[in-house]
CSV table of C-alpha atoms in Angstrom, one decimal:
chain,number,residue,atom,x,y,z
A,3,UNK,CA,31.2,-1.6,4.2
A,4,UNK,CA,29.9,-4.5,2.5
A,5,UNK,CA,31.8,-7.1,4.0
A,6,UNK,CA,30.7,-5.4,7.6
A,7,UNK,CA,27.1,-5.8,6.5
A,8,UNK,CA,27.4,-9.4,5.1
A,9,UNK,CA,29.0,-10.1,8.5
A,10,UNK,CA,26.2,-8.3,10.7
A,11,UNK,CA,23.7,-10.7,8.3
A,12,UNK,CA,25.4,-13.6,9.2
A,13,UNK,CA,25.6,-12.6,12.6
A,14,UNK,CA,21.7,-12.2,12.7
A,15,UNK,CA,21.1,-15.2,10.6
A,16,UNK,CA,23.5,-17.9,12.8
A,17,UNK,CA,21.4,-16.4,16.6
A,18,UNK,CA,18.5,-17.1,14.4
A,19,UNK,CA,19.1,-20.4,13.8
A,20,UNK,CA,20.7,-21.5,17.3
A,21,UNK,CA,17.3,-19.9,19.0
A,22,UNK,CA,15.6,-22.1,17.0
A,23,UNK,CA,17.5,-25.3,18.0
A,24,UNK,CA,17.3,-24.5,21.3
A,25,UNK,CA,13.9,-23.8,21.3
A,26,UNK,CA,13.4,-27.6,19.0
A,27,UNK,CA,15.8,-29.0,22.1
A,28,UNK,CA,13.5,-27.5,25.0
A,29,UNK,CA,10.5,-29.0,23.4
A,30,UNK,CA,8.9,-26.6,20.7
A,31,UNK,CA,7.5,-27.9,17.5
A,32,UNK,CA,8.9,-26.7,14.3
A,33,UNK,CA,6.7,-24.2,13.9
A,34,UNK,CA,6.6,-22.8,16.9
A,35,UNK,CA,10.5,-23.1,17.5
A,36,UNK,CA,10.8,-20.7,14.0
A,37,UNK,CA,7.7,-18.2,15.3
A,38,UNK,CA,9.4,-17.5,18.2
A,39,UNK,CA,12.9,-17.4,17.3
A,40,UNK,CA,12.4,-15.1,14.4
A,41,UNK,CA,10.5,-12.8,16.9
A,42,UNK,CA,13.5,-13.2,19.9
A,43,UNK,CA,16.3,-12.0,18.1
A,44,UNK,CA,14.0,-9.1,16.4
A,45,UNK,CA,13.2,-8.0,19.7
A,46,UNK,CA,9.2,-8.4,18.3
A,47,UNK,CA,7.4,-9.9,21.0
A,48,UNK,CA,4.9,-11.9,18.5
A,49,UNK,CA,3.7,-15.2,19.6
A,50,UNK,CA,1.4,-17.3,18.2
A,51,UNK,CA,-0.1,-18.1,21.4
A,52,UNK,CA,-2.6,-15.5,23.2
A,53,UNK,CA,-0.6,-15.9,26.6
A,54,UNK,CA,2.3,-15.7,25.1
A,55,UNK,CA,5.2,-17.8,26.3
A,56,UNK,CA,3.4,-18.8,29.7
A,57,UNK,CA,1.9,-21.6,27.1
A,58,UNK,CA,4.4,-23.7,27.3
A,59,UNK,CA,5.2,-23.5,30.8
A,60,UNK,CA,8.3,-25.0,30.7
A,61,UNK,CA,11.5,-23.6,32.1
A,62,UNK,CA,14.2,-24.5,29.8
A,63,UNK,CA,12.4,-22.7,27.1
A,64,UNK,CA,12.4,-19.3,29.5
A,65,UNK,CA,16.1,-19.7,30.1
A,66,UNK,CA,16.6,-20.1,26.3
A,67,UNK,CA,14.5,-17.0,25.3
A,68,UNK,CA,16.3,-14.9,28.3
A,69,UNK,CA,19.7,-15.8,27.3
A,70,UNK,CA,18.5,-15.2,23.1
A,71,UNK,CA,16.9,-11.6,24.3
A,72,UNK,CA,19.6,-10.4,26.2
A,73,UNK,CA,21.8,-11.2,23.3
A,74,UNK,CA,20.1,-9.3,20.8
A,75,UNK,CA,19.7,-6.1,23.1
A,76,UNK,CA,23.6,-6.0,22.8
A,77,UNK,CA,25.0,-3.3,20.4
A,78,UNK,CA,25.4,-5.6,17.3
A,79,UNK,CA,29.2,-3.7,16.7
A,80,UNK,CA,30.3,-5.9,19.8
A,81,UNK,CA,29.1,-8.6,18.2
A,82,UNK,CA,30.8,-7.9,14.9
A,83,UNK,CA,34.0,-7.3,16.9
A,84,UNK,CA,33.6,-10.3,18.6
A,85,UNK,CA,33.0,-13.1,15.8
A,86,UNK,CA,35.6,-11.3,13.4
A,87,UNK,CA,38.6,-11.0,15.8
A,88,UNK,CA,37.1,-14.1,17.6
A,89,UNK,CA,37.5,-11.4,21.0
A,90,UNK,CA,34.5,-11.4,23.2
A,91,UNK,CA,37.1,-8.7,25.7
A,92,UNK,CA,34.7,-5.9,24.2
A,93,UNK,CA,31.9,-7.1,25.8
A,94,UNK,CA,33.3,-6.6,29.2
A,95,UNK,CA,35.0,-3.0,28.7
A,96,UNK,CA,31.7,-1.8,26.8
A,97,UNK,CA,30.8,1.0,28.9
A,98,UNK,CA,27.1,0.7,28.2
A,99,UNK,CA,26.9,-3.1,28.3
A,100,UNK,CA,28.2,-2.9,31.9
A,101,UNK,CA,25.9,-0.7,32.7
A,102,UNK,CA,23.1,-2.5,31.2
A,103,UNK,CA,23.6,-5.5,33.1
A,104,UNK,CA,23.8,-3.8,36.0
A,105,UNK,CA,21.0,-2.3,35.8
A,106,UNK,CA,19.2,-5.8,34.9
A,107,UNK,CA,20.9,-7.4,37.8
A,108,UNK,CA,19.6,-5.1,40.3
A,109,UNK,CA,15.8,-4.9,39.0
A,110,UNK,CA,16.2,-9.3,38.7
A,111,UNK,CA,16.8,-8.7,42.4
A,112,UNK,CA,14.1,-6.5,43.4
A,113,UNK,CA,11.8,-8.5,41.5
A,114,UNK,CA,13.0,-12.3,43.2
A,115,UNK,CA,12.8,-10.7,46.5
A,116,UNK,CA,9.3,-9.2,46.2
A,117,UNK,CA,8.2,-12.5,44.4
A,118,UNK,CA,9.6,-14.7,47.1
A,119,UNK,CA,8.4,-12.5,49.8
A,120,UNK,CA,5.1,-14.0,48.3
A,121,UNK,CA,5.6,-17.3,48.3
A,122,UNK,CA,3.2,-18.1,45.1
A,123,UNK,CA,6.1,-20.9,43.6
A,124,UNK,CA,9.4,-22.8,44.3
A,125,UNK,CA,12.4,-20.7,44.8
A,126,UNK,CA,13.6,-22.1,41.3
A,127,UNK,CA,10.4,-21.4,39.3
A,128,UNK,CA,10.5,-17.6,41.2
A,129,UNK,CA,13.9,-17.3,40.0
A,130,UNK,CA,13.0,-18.2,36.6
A,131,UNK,CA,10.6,-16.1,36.2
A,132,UNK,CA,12.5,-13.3,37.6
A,133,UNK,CA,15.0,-13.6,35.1
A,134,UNK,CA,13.0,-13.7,32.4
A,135,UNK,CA,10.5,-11.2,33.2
A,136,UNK,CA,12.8,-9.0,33.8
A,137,UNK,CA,15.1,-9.6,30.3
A,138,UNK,CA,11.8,-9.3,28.8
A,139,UNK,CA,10.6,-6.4,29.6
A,140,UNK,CA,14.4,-4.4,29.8
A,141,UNK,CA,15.0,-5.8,25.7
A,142,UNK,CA,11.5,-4.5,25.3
A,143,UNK,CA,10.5,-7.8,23.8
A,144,UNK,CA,7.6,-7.8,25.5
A,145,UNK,CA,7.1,-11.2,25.7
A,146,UNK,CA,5.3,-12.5,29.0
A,147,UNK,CA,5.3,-16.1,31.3
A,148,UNK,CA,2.5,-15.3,33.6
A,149,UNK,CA,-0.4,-13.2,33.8
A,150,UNK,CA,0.9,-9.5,35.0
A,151,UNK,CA,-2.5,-8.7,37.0
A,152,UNK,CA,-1.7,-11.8,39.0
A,153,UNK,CA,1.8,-10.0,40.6
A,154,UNK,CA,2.6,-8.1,43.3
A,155,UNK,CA,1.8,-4.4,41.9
A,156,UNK,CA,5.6,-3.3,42.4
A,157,UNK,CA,6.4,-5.6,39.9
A,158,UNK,CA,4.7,-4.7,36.5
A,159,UNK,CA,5.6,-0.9,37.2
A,160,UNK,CA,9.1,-1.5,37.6
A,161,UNK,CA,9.2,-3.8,34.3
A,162,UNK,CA,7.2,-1.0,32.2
A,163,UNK,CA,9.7,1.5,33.7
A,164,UNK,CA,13.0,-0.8,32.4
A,165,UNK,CA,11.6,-0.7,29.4
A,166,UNK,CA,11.7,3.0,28.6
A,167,UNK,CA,15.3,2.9,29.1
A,168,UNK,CA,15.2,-0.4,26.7
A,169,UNK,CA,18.1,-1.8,24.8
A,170,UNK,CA,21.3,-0.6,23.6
A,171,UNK,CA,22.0,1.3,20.8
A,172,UNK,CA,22.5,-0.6,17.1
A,173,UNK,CA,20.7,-3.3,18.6
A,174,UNK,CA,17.1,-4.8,17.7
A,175,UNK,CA,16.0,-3.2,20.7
A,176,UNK,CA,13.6,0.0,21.6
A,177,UNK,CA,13.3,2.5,24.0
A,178,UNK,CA,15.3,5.3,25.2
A,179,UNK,CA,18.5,3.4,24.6
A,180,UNK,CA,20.9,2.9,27.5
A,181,UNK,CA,23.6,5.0,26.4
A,182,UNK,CA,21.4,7.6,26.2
A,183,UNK,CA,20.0,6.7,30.1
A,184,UNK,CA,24.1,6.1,30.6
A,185,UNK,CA,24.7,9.6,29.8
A,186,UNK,CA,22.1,11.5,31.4
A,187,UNK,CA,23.7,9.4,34.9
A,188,UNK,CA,27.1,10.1,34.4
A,189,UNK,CA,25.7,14.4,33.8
A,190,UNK,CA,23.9,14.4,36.4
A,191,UNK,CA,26.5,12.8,38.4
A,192,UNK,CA,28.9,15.5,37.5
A,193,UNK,CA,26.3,17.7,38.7
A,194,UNK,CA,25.9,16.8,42.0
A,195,UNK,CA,30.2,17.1,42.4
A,196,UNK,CA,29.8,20.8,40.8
A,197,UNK,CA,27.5,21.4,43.2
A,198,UNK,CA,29.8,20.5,46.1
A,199,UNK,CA,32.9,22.0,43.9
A,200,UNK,CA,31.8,25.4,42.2
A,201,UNK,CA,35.0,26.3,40.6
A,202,UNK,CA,35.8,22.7,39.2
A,203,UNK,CA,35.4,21.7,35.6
A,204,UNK,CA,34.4,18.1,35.1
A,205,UNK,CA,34.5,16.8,31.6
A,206,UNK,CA,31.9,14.2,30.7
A,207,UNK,CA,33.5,11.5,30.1
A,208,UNK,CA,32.2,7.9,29.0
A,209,UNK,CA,35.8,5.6,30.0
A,210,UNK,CA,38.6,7.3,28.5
A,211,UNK,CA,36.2,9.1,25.9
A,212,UNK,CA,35.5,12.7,26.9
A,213,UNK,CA,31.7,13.5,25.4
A,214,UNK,CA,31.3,16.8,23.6
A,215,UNK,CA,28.5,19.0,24.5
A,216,UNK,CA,26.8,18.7,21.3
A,217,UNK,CA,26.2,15.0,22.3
A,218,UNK,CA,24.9,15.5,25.8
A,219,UNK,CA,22.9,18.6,24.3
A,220,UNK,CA,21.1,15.9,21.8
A,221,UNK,CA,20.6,13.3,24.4
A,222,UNK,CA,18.6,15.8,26.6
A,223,UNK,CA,16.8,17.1,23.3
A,224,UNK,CA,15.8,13.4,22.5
A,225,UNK,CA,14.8,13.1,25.8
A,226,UNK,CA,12.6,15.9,26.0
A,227,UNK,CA,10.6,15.1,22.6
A,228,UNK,CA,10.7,11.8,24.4
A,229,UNK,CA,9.0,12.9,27.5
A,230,UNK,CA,6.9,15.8,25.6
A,231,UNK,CA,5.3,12.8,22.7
A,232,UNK,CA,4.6,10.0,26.1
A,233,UNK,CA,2.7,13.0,27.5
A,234,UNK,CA,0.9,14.6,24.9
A,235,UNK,CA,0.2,10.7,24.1
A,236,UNK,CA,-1.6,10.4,27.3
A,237,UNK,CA,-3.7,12.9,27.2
A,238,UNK,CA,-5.2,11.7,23.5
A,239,UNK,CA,-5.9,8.4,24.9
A,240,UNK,CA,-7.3,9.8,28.1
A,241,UNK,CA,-9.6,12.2,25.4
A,242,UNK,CA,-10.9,8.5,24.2
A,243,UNK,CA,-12.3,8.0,27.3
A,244,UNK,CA,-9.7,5.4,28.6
A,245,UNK,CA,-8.8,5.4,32.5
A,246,UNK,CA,-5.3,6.9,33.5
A,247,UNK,CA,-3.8,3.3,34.1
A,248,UNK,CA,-4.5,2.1,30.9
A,249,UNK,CA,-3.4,5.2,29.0
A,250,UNK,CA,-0.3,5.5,31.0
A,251,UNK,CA,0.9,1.8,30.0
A,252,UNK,CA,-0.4,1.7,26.8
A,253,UNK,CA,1.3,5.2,25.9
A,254,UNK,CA,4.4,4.2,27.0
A,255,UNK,CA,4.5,0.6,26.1
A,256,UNK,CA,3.9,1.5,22.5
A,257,UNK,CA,6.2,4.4,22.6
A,258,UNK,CA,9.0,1.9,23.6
A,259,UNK,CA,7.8,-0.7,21.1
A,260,UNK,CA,6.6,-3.3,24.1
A,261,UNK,CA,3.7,-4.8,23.9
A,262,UNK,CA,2.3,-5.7,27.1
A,263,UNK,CA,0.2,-2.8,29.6
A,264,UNK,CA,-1.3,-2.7,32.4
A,265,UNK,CA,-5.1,-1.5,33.2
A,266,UNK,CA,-7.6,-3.1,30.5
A,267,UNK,CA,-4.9,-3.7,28.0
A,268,UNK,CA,-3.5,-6.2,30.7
A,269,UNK,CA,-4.4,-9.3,28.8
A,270,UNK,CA,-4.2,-7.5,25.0
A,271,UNK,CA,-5.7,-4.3,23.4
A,272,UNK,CA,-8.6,-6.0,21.9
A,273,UNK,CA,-10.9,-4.0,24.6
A,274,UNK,CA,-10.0,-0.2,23.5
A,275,UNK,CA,-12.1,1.4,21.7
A,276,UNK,CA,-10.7,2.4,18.0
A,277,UNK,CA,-9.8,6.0,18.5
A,278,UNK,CA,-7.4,4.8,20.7
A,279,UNK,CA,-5.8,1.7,18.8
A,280,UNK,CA,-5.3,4.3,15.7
A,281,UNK,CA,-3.1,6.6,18.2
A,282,UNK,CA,-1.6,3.6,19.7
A,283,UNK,CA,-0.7,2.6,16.0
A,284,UNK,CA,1.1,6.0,15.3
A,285,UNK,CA,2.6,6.3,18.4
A,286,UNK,CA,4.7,2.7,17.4
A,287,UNK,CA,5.5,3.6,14.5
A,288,UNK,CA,7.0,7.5,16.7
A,289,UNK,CA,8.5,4.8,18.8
A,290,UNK,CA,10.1,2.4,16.0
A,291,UNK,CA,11.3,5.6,14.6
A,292,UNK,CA,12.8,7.3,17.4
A,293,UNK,CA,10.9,10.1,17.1
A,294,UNK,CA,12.6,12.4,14.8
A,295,UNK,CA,12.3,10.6,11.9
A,296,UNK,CA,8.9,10.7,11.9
A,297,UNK,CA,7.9,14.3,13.2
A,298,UNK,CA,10.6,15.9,11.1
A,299,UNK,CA,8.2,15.0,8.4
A,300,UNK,CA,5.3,17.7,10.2
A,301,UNK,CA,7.8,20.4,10.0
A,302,UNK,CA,7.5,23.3,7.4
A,303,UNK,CA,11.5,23.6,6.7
A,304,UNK,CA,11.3,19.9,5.8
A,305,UNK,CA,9.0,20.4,2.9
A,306,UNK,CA,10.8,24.0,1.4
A,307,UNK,CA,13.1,23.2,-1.3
């Protein structure tokens, strides 16, 4: 056990430090090169910057921070796995990687078609930004190379809505977690085949693994907290006097530990009033948590000895 936690330190510790070469090599100062890569492999979001990384404008630095983000949303057992048996095989049979990816690759489309339908860049800066806009916003890092008002409206709904999927599990990443989102598929999959077989028994099944019902039964509880704390949420801010837009994004952006919004919070939160920041504050902290953690501490059985 400690030799598996030195390794996951050192694991953290050597991205760390590449992120900050690469960002030296793309043209950061010191300073900013450390800010950013202490904040990219944390999944944070922080910049030092107001616009965040659309102040340095340059494209290298996107590609860096893309490929740096996507790395830390990875389940940190595959890359335990992979530096101690030097076998990076694990990353391509990981059931919830693959899906992951996929469903990046598909919203990275979406988004470069809409973008280009537009015409606002070159076809290499609208595929940079793609990419990174979308990694972003799936990692729930949050961080941001453009102004979000300034995109086609699609766009910034589709990113908030990756988000609440987020990362995968034991990485530095929020969000529902994509093997949870992974496993509500695959059930409602076998659904829809019960539906056209009655009599059959389908096992959930994740690969070869067959997924007691406990599990599924805890992934649809989560979910429903989930869904019960981003709605109740709402309806505080909207008692703040907020507009739905704003409350909507905010709500869930913090729930999924995010950052950016949409509505008045497009550019940051400085604008809402403070009723609302101090339910914004609790609901990271619900987020950071996962939930549980945090209400079980509101419960009377809790607190009986």
């Amino acid at each position: 056990m400690v030799k598996q936690k030195k390794s996951l330190w050192f694991i953290y510790l050597f991205l760390t430090i590449l992120c900050f070469f690469c960002y030296r090599f793309s043209g950061m100062t010191n300073f900013d090169a450390v800010t950013h890569a202490f904040t990219t492999i944390a999944i944070g979001g922080f910049s030092n910057y107001d616009n965040s990384f659309a102040y340095f404008s340059n494209n290298f630095i996107y590609l860096f921070a893309s490929v740096f983000m996507f790395l830390s949303a990875i389940s940190f057992s595959l890359h335990f796995v992979a530096f101690n048996k030097i076998d990076i095989t694990g990353y391509f049979k990981d059931k919830e990687l693959r899906f992951y990816t996929t469903i990046i690759f598909v919203s990275f489309i979406l988004i470069f078609i809409v973008l280009q339908s537009t015409n606002a860049n070159g076809n290499f800066d609208t595929l940079i930004l793609s990419v990174f806009q979308t990694i972003s916003f799936a990692t729930t890092t949050g961080f941001v190379s453009t102004d979000q008002s300034s995109l086609p409206l699609f766009i910034p709904y589709l990113l908030i809505a990756l988000a609440g999927m987020g990362a995968c599990a034991g990485s530095t990443g929020g969000g529902l977690k994509a093997i949870r989102v992974y496993i509500l598929f695959r059930q409602a999959k076998n659904e829809l085949k019960k539906l056209i077989h009655p009599s059959s028994v389908i096992p959930l099944k994740i690969g070869d693994n067959v997924i007691d019902k406990e599990i599924s039964d805890s992934v649809w509880g989560f979910v429903s907290v989930y869904l019960f704390a981003l709605f109740f949420g709402i309806l505080l801010i909207l008692a703040t006097g907020i507009n739905i837009e704003t409350a909507f994004s905010t709500i869930f952006s913090c729930l999924n530990n995010l950052g950016p919004a949409l509505g008045d919070a497009t550019e940051n939160y400085a604008s809402l009033n403070d009723a609302s920041k101090i339910i914004l504050s609790f609901t990271m902290i619900l987020g950071r948590l996962e939930i549980y953690t945090l209400l079980v501490l509101f419960t009377t059985f809790f607190w009986r000895s």
